[in-house]
Short mmCIF file of C-alpha atoms and ligand atoms in Angstrom, two decimals:
data_model
loop_
_atom_site.label_atom_id
_atom_site.label_comp_id
_atom_site.label_asym_id
_atom_site.label_seq_id
_atom_site.Cartn_x
_atom_site.Cartn_y
_atom_site.Cartn_z
CA MET V 1 26.81 -49.80 18.09
CA LEU V 2 23.72 -48.18 16.66
CA GLY V 3 23.06 -48.64 12.95
CA VAL V 4 23.74 -45.75 10.56
CA ASN V 5 20.03 -45.24 9.90
CA VAL V 6 19.27 -44.96 13.59
CA TRP V 7 22.01 -42.34 13.97
CA ARG V 8 20.68 -40.38 11.01
CA SER V 9 17.25 -40.32 12.53
CA VAL V 10 18.41 -39.52 16.07
CA LEU V 11 20.63 -36.67 14.84
CA GLY V 12 17.99 -35.36 12.45
CA VAL V 13 20.38 -35.43 9.47
CA ASP V 14 18.32 -37.47 7.03
CA ARG V 15 19.80 -35.60 4.08
CA ALA V 16 23.40 -36.34 5.05
CA THR V 17 25.66 -39.29 5.66
CA VAL V 18 26.84 -40.19 9.16
CA ILE V 19 30.42 -41.44 9.00
CA GLU V 20 30.95 -42.23 12.67
CA SER V 21 29.89 -41.22 16.16
CA VAL V 22 32.29 -41.08 19.07
CA VAL V 23 32.28 -39.98 22.68
CA GLU V 24 35.09 -37.49 22.91
CA ASP V 25 37.54 -38.36 25.69
CA GLU V 26 38.31 -34.91 27.07
CA SER V 27 34.81 -33.36 26.92
CA GLY V 28 32.56 -36.40 27.20
CA PHE V 29 30.47 -34.96 24.32
CA VAL V 30 29.08 -37.10 21.56
CA VAL V 31 30.60 -36.00 18.25
CA ALA V 32 28.99 -37.29 15.08
CA ARG V 33 31.08 -36.93 11.94
CA VAL V 34 28.83 -36.27 8.98
CA ARG V 35 29.16 -35.25 5.35
CA LEU V 36 26.94 -34.31 2.44
CA ARG V 37 25.67 -37.21 0.37
CA ARG V 38 27.90 -38.17 -2.51
CA ASP V 39 25.31 -37.04 -5.05
CA ALA V 40 24.75 -33.67 -3.35
CA ARG V 41 25.78 -30.66 -5.40
CA LEU V 42 27.60 -27.84 -3.66
CA CYS V 43 25.49 -24.72 -3.15
CA CYS V 44 26.19 -21.22 -1.86
CA GLY V 45 25.27 -20.97 1.82
CA ARG V 46 23.68 -17.58 1.34
CA CYS V 47 21.58 -17.95 -1.79
CA GLY V 48 21.47 -21.70 -2.33
CA ARG V 49 22.64 -21.43 -5.94
CA VAL V 50 24.74 -24.32 -7.23
CA ALA V 51 28.35 -23.17 -7.56
CA ARG V 52 31.85 -24.48 -8.15
CA ARG V 53 34.07 -25.51 -5.27
CA TYR V 54 36.45 -22.71 -4.31
CA ASP V 55 38.61 -24.03 -1.46
CA ARG V 56 38.33 -26.01 1.76
CA GLY V 57 37.40 -22.92 3.77
CA GLU V 58 38.46 -23.18 7.38
CA GLY V 59 38.33 -26.97 7.30
CA ARG V 60 36.20 -28.95 9.70
CA ARG V 61 33.49 -27.26 11.68
CA ARG V 62 31.18 -28.18 14.51
CA TRP V 63 27.51 -27.51 15.06
CA ARG V 64 25.81 -27.98 18.39
CA ALA V 65 22.95 -30.47 18.00
CA LEU V 66 20.22 -31.53 20.42
CA ASP V 67 21.52 -33.35 23.49
CA LEU V 68 21.46 -37.14 23.33
CA GLY V 69 19.85 -37.98 26.62
CA THR V 70 21.86 -35.84 29.00
CA VAL V 71 24.99 -35.65 26.85
CA PRO V 72 25.74 -32.62 24.68
CA CYS V 73 26.11 -33.55 21.04
CA TYR V 74 27.92 -31.96 18.11
CA LEU V 75 27.92 -32.58 14.41
CA GLU V 76 31.29 -32.29 12.73
CA ALA V 77 31.82 -31.86 9.00
CA ASP V 78 33.98 -30.28 6.35
CA ALA V 79 32.77 -26.84 5.38
CA PRO V 80 34.38 -25.98 2.05
CA ARG V 81 33.66 -22.78 0.17
CA VAL V 82 32.11 -22.33 -3.26
CA ASP V 83 32.63 -19.47 -5.65
CA CYS V 84 29.13 -17.98 -5.88
CA PRO V 85 28.62 -15.70 -8.90
CA GLU V 86 26.76 -13.29 -6.64
CA HIS V 87 28.39 -13.67 -3.21
CA GLY V 88 31.95 -14.66 -4.09
CA PRO V 89 33.71 -17.29 -1.97
CA THR V 90 31.09 -18.51 0.53
CA VAL V 91 30.80 -21.52 2.84
CA ILE V 92 28.51 -24.18 1.35
CA ARG V 93 24.92 -24.74 2.38
CA VAL V 94 24.52 -27.69 4.74
CA PRO V 95 21.18 -29.47 5.22
CA TRP V 96 21.39 -29.55 9.02
CA ALA V 97 21.99 -25.88 9.92
CA ARG V 98 21.33 -22.31 8.88
CA HIS V 99 24.09 -20.39 7.18
CA ASP V 100 26.63 -18.95 9.62
CA ALA V 101 24.97 -20.74 12.54
CA GLY V 102 26.85 -22.69 15.17
CA HIS V 103 23.75 -24.73 16.01
CA THR V 104 21.62 -27.14 14.01
CA TYR V 105 18.09 -26.34 12.79
CA ALA V 106 16.65 -28.54 15.53
CA PHE V 107 18.67 -26.78 18.23
CA ASP V 108 17.75 -23.31 16.90
CA ASP V 109 14.08 -24.26 16.74
CA LEU V 110 14.05 -25.69 20.25
CA ALA V 111 15.67 -22.51 21.61
CA ALA V 112 13.23 -20.29 19.68
CA TRP V 113 10.25 -22.31 20.89
CA LEU V 114 11.45 -22.14 24.49
CA VAL V 115 12.07 -18.40 24.40
CA THR V 116 8.37 -17.79 23.75
CA HIS V 117 7.18 -20.44 26.20
CA THR V 118 9.38 -20.28 29.26
CA ALA V 119 11.57 -18.12 31.47
CA LYS V 120 14.94 -16.89 30.33
CA SER V 121 16.91 -18.59 33.13
CA THR V 122 15.15 -21.93 32.55
CA LEU V 123 16.03 -21.84 28.88
CA CYS V 124 19.70 -20.96 29.45
CA GLN V 125 20.14 -23.70 32.04
CA LEU V 126 18.29 -26.33 30.10
CA LEU V 127 20.12 -25.72 26.82
CA ARG V 128 23.42 -24.69 28.42
CA ILE V 129 23.72 -21.54 26.33
CA ALA V 130 24.28 -17.86 27.07
CA TRP V 131 21.42 -15.38 26.68
CA ARG V 132 23.26 -13.51 23.91
CA THR V 133 23.38 -16.78 21.95
CA VAL V 134 19.60 -16.93 22.26
CA GLY V 135 19.44 -13.42 20.76
CA ALA V 136 21.43 -14.55 17.73
CA ILE V 137 19.26 -17.67 17.34
CA VAL V 138 16.04 -15.63 17.46
CA ASP V 139 17.45 -13.25 14.83
CA ARG V 140 18.19 -16.01 12.35
CA VAL V 141 14.97 -17.98 12.93
CA VAL V 142 12.93 -14.84 12.25
CA ALA V 143 15.07 -13.80 9.26
CA ASP V 144 14.62 -17.30 7.84
CA GLY V 145 10.84 -17.21 8.30
CA ARG V 146 10.53 -13.79 6.71
CA GLY V 147 12.76 -14.86 3.84
CA ALA V 148 10.54 -17.88 3.13
CA GLN V 149 7.30 -15.91 2.92
CA ASP V 150 6.83 -12.21 2.32
CA PRO V 151 5.17 -10.83 5.44
CA PHE V 152 3.77 -7.85 3.52
CA ASP V 153 1.75 -9.72 0.92
CA GLY V 154 -2.01 -9.22 0.85
CA LEU V 155 -2.19 -6.52 3.53
CA SER V 156 -5.47 -4.63 3.60
CA ARG V 157 -6.24 -3.58 7.19
CA ILE V 158 -3.27 -2.57 9.32
CA GLY V 159 -2.70 -0.97 12.70
CA LEU V 160 0.20 1.33 13.59
CA ASP V 161 1.34 2.15 17.08
CA GLU V 162 4.18 3.74 19.00
CA ILE V 163 5.39 1.79 21.99
CA SER V 164 7.63 3.39 24.55
CA TYR V 165 10.27 1.32 26.21
CA LYS V 166 13.19 2.15 28.51
CA LYS V 167 10.90 4.30 30.67
CA GLY V 168 9.64 6.35 27.76
CA HIS V 169 13.05 7.33 26.43
CA ARG V 170 12.97 5.05 23.43
CA TYR V 171 10.23 4.16 21.03
CA LEU V 172 9.36 1.36 18.70
CA LEU V 173 6.98 1.94 15.85
CA ILE V 174 5.03 -1.22 15.09
CA ALA V 175 2.64 -2.41 12.39
CA VAL V 176 0.08 -5.18 12.88
CA ASP V 177 -2.15 -6.97 10.38
CA HIS V 178 -5.76 -6.77 11.59
CA ASP V 179 -6.73 -9.76 9.43
CA THR V 180 -4.16 -12.25 10.71
CA GLY V 181 -3.69 -10.66 14.13
CA ARG V 182 0.05 -10.67 13.59
CA LEU V 183 2.83 -8.20 14.21
CA ILE V 184 4.34 -7.61 10.77
CA TRP V 185 6.94 -4.94 11.29
CA ALA V 186 8.72 -2.95 14.00
CA ALA V 187 11.48 -0.35 13.95
CA VAL V 188 13.22 1.94 16.41
CA GLY V 189 11.97 5.53 16.39
CA LYS V 190 8.72 7.43 16.04
CA THR V 191 9.18 9.93 13.30
CA LYS V 192 7.77 10.38 9.83
CA ALA V 193 11.02 8.96 8.47
CA THR V 194 10.56 5.76 10.53
CA LEU V 195 7.09 5.24 9.11
CA GLU V 196 8.29 6.06 5.60
CA THR V 197 10.69 3.10 5.77
CA PHE V 198 7.72 0.78 6.37
CA PHE V 199 5.81 2.04 3.34
CA ASP V 200 9.03 1.90 1.30
CA LEU V 201 9.28 -1.81 2.13
CA LEU V 202 5.67 -2.31 1.03
CA GLY V 203 6.19 -0.49 -2.26
CA GLU V 204 3.73 1.61 -4.20
CA GLN V 205 1.37 -1.17 -5.32
CA ARG V 206 0.86 -2.78 -1.92
CA CYS V 207 0.39 0.67 -0.31
CA GLN V 208 -2.54 1.26 -2.69
CA GLN V 209 -4.17 -2.01 -1.60
CA ILE V 210 -4.43 -0.90 2.01
CA ARG V 211 -8.01 0.02 2.89
CA LEU V 212 -7.90 0.74 6.61
CA VAL V 213 -5.17 2.04 8.88
CA SER V 214 -5.76 2.32 12.61
CA ALA V 215 -3.43 4.43 14.72
CA ASP V 216 -3.45 6.83 17.65
CA ALA V 217 -4.38 10.40 16.76
CA ALA V 218 -0.81 11.55 16.04
CA GLU V 219 -0.81 14.03 13.19
CA TRP V 220 2.50 12.88 11.77
CA ILE V 221 1.10 9.37 11.27
CA ALA V 222 -1.97 10.79 9.52
CA GLU V 223 0.21 12.88 7.22
CA VAL V 224 2.36 9.96 6.10
CA VAL V 225 -0.62 7.60 5.70
CA HIS V 226 -2.54 10.11 3.58
CA ALA V 227 0.48 10.71 1.39
CA ARG V 228 1.38 7.05 0.88
CA CYS V 229 -1.88 5.06 1.06
CA GLN V 230 -4.40 7.04 -0.97
CA ASN V 231 -7.10 4.37 -0.75
CA ALA V 232 -6.96 3.98 3.02
CA THR V 233 -9.39 5.30 5.63
CA LEU V 234 -7.63 6.35 8.80
CA CYS V 235 -9.24 5.10 12.02
CA THR V 236 -8.38 6.31 15.51
CA ASP V 237 -7.58 3.26 17.54
CA GLY V 238 -10.10 2.72 20.33
CA PHE V 239 -7.43 1.50 22.72
CA HIS V 240 -5.89 4.97 22.72
CA VAL V 241 -9.25 6.72 23.13
CA VAL V 242 -9.87 4.67 26.29
CA GLN V 243 -6.38 5.57 27.45
CA TRP V 244 -7.19 9.28 27.08
CA ALA V 245 -10.26 8.74 29.27
CA THR V 246 -8.18 6.90 31.87
CA ASP V 247 -5.73 9.81 31.93
CA ALA V 248 -8.61 12.29 32.41
CA LEU V 249 -9.97 10.19 35.27
CA ASP V 250 -6.55 10.10 36.87
CA GLN V 251 -6.37 13.88 36.68
CA VAL V 252 -9.71 14.18 38.53
CA ARG V 253 -8.50 11.66 41.13
CA ARG V 254 -5.33 13.67 41.77
CA GLU V 255 -7.27 16.93 42.04
CA THR V 256 -9.67 15.37 44.53
CA TRP V 257 -6.79 13.99 46.56
CA ASN V 258 -4.93 17.33 46.61
CA GLN V 259 -8.08 19.16 47.70
CA ALA V 260 -8.64 16.66 50.52
CA ARG V 261 -5.07 16.99 51.70
CA ARG V 262 -5.11 20.76 51.66
CA GLY V 263 -8.50 20.80 53.34
CA GLY V 264 -7.05 18.84 56.26
CA MET V 265 -8.98 15.66 55.45
CA LYS V 266 -6.01 13.37 55.90
CA ALA V 267 -7.90 10.13 56.49
CA PHE V 268 -10.02 10.73 53.40
CA ALA V 269 -6.92 11.54 51.31
CA ASP V 270 -5.20 8.35 52.45
CA GLU V 271 -8.21 6.25 51.65
CA LEU V 272 -8.40 7.88 48.23
CA LYS V 273 -4.77 7.18 47.54
CA GLY V 274 -5.43 3.47 47.76
CA SER V 275 -8.29 3.67 45.29
CA ARG V 276 -6.23 4.12 42.18
CA TYR V 277 -6.53 0.53 40.92
CA ALA V 278 -10.22 0.33 41.70
CA LEU V 279 -10.72 3.28 39.33
CA TRP V 280 -8.30 2.05 36.70
CA LYS V 281 -9.29 -1.55 36.31
CA ASN V 282 -12.18 -2.79 34.22
CA PRO V 283 -15.11 -3.41 36.60
CA GLU V 284 -15.27 -7.09 35.64
CA ASN V 285 -11.72 -7.57 36.94
CA LEU V 286 -12.14 -5.87 40.31
CA THR V 287 -11.38 -7.73 43.51
CA GLU V 288 -13.97 -7.63 46.28
CA ARG V 289 -11.91 -5.06 48.18
CA GLN V 290 -11.66 -2.87 45.08
CA GLN V 291 -15.41 -3.13 44.53
CA GLY V 292 -15.81 -1.88 48.09
CA LYS V 293 -13.53 1.08 47.34
CA LEU V 294 -15.58 1.99 44.34
CA ALA V 295 -18.83 1.86 46.30
CA TRP V 296 -17.19 4.08 48.91
CA ILE V 297 -16.18 6.65 46.25
CA ALA V 298 -19.73 6.64 44.86
CA LYS V 299 -21.01 7.51 48.33
CA VAL V 300 -18.49 10.14 49.44
CA ASN V 301 -17.37 11.87 46.26
CA ALA V 302 -19.94 12.30 43.52
CA ARG V 303 -17.53 14.29 41.36
CA LEU V 304 -14.85 11.59 41.22
CA TYR V 305 -17.49 8.91 40.72
CA ARG V 306 -18.93 10.87 37.81
CA ALA V 307 -15.48 10.89 36.22
CA TYR V 308 -15.32 7.13 36.71
CA LEU V 309 -18.70 6.62 35.06
CA LEU V 310 -17.69 8.81 32.13
CA LYS V 311 -14.59 6.70 31.58
CA GLU V 312 -16.49 3.43 31.83
CA GLN V 313 -19.25 4.63 29.53
CA LEU V 314 -16.72 5.65 26.89
CA ARG V 315 -15.02 2.27 27.20
CA ALA V 316 -18.36 0.53 26.71
CA ILE V 317 -19.06 2.60 23.58
CA ILE V 318 -15.67 1.78 22.08
CA ARG V 319 -16.27 -1.92 22.72
CA LEU V 320 -19.81 -1.85 21.34
CA LYS V 321 -18.93 -0.48 17.87
CA GLY V 322 -21.36 0.06 14.97
CA SER V 323 -24.08 2.70 14.51
CA ASP V 324 -25.41 2.29 18.07
CA ALA V 325 -21.98 3.19 19.36
CA ILE V 326 -21.90 6.31 17.16
CA THR V 327 -25.27 7.46 18.54
CA MET V 328 -24.09 6.82 22.09
CA LEU V 329 -20.86 8.69 21.45
CA LYS V 330 -22.91 11.77 20.56
CA ALA V 331 -24.78 11.55 23.89
CA TRP V 332 -21.51 10.92 25.74
CA LEU V 333 -19.94 14.07 24.25
CA ALA V 334 -22.89 16.16 25.48
CA TRP V 335 -22.64 14.58 28.96
CA ALA V 336 -18.84 15.09 29.18
CA SER V 337 -19.11 18.71 28.05
CA ARG V 338 -21.68 19.43 30.77
CA SER V 339 -19.85 17.41 33.44
CA LYS V 340 -18.14 20.42 35.09
CA LEU V 341 -14.99 18.28 35.14
CA PRO V 342 -12.33 20.28 33.25
CA ALA V 343 -10.39 17.12 32.34
CA PHE V 344 -13.46 15.59 30.70
CA VAL V 345 -14.56 18.84 29.06
CA GLU V 346 -11.09 18.89 27.51
CA LEU V 347 -11.37 15.21 26.56
CA ALA V 348 -14.71 15.87 24.83
CA ARG V 349 -12.98 18.59 22.82
CA LYS V 350 -10.18 16.20 21.84
CA ILE V 351 -12.67 13.51 20.81
CA ARG V 352 -14.66 16.01 18.70
CA LYS V 353 -11.44 16.99 16.99
CA ASN V 354 -10.75 13.33 16.13
CA ARG V 355 -14.35 12.34 15.64
CA ALA V 356 -14.04 11.27 12.00
CA GLY V 357 -11.28 8.80 12.86
CA ILE V 358 -13.06 7.47 15.95
CA GLU V 359 -16.33 6.98 14.06
CA ALA V 360 -14.45 5.25 11.25
CA ALA V 361 -12.99 2.80 13.79
CA LEU V 362 -16.48 2.15 15.22
CA THR V 363 -17.95 1.68 11.74
CA HIS V 364 -15.23 -0.65 10.46
CA ASN V 365 -15.23 -2.72 13.61
CA LEU V 366 -11.46 -2.78 14.05
CA SER V 367 -10.24 -4.71 17.05
CA ASN V 368 -8.56 -2.67 19.77
CA ALA V 369 -7.57 -5.84 21.54
CA LEU V 370 -4.91 -6.58 18.96
CA ILE V 371 -3.07 -3.28 19.42
CA GLU V 372 -3.56 -3.47 23.17
CA SER V 373 -2.25 -7.01 23.54
CA THR V 374 0.68 -6.39 21.21
CA ASN V 375 1.53 -3.28 23.18
CA THR V 376 1.40 -5.16 26.48
CA LYS V 377 3.36 -8.14 25.19
CA ILE V 378 6.18 -6.03 23.77
CA ARG V 379 6.67 -4.41 27.17
CA VAL V 380 6.97 -7.87 28.71
CA LEU V 381 9.40 -8.94 26.00
CA HIS V 382 11.44 -5.81 26.59
CA ARG V 383 11.96 -6.84 30.19
CA MET V 384 12.93 -10.27 28.95
CA ALA V 385 15.25 -8.84 26.29
CA PHE V 386 17.21 -7.04 29.02
CA GLY V 387 20.76 -8.17 28.35
CA PHE V 388 20.37 -7.96 24.60
CA LYS V 389 22.54 -5.02 23.63
CA LYS V 390 20.72 -3.94 20.50
CA PRO V 391 17.03 -3.10 20.07
CA GLU V 392 17.12 -5.20 16.88
CA HIS V 393 17.11 -8.29 19.11
CA LEU V 394 14.00 -7.01 20.90
CA ILE V 395 12.36 -6.51 17.51
CA ALA V 396 13.26 -10.05 16.41
CA LEU V 397 11.93 -11.41 19.70
CA ALA V 398 8.67 -9.49 19.24
CA LEU V 399 8.32 -10.76 15.67
CA LEU V 400 9.03 -14.32 16.78
CA ASP V 401 6.36 -14.16 19.44
CA ARG V 402 3.70 -11.96 17.81
CA GLY V 403 4.55 -12.36 14.14
CA GLY V 404 3.90 -16.08 13.84
CA TYR V 405 7.54 -17.07 13.41
CA CYS V 406 7.82 -19.35 16.41
CA PRO V 407 8.74 -22.77 15.00
CA PRO V 408 7.09 -25.97 16.23
CA LEU V 409 9.12 -28.12 18.58
CA PRO V 410 11.64 -30.14 16.57
CA GLY V 411 10.13 -33.37 15.28
CA ARG V 412 6.57 -32.23 15.97
CA THR V 413 5.50 -30.44 12.83
CA THR V 414 2.27 -32.47 12.90
CA PRO V 415 0.23 -33.23 16.02
CA GLN V 416 1.74 -36.31 17.66
CA PRO V 417 0.07 -38.85 19.86
CA THR V 418 1.02 -38.47 23.49
CA HIS V 419 2.66 -41.41 25.13
CA GLY V 420 1.85 -42.18 28.72
ZN1 ZN G 501 25.30 -16.94 -3.29
#
């Protein structure tokens, strides 16, 4: 029989008393009966305020704890209710689990850590839980983290973006903090009202402290930002500007392909069809075959290659930033306007229209990578969140992963030596 102290340590209940541990006959599970220490005062499970005992609640309850070796383990304890002045009769706070949770802190944290580090099926098999349980765990871990520290304190440079999911039918509006690189807020929708809720959460004073806001060029975003954050300069996010150029290039590629097809140049059209990725990808990421494609385009179709160069040049300018980038942008606009490519003439017009915002982004050196990577990651998470019924779970998952709420592995809050 293990000593009581060893059990406390193994179960991670150092602030409770272990009464006994048994292997349950029918299930084969280890069940550890625990209780609050004798000197512990009863507190409301929701607010933590000390309160008077109300009744015994629903009696004994169980919480799933970390497995002991290969055996599932549960903690079992009385869960009386207190009469909270604010919340009325509420189950007491226990030191081993979050309020209303069926799992211990350690179990929740392990599940939350795994969800951001491994595949969905691996997690469910390893922990022997359903995916919807994971959704509930993620929700409470994130809510707990956001309750402990206000995520909106000290904001000064933020980025806003709309992310489409469900094949463009649904949108999330997100806010990132350019200083910490974290996702700080997300909500379903992409209307002025959606954005208003974010600034409502911030409150008047914190809105006035915001100096820079990066976003795509949507007018409705500009309107709300100007109305709510009077001290902020609005920057057009470079990631979106590059996207516009990619779209213009794609238009030229399609035109060229259609012309080739109609002109009876089938072989040429086919070859062109396979060149999409070579044109899309950043040159440093091209495979050898794609590099070959690009060289072929340069040789056989000067018009399409010019479109490619225009896109790449604009991308280089956006990455360069600073006053050199602003000078180069001026030259680029002249080149695009003279390019005889309607898609790029149109793009030059759009960039001129948004020039103040684009130049502000170049001047203030805001990172496009943050918006871009958040955007990409949320799409990945959306695929993962398939099976979660509500978008709120997707939001919690995104905040867990990109908002800095992923807990360390249980028992490893400080770096530990590795053994063997
Ligand atoms: Zn309370």
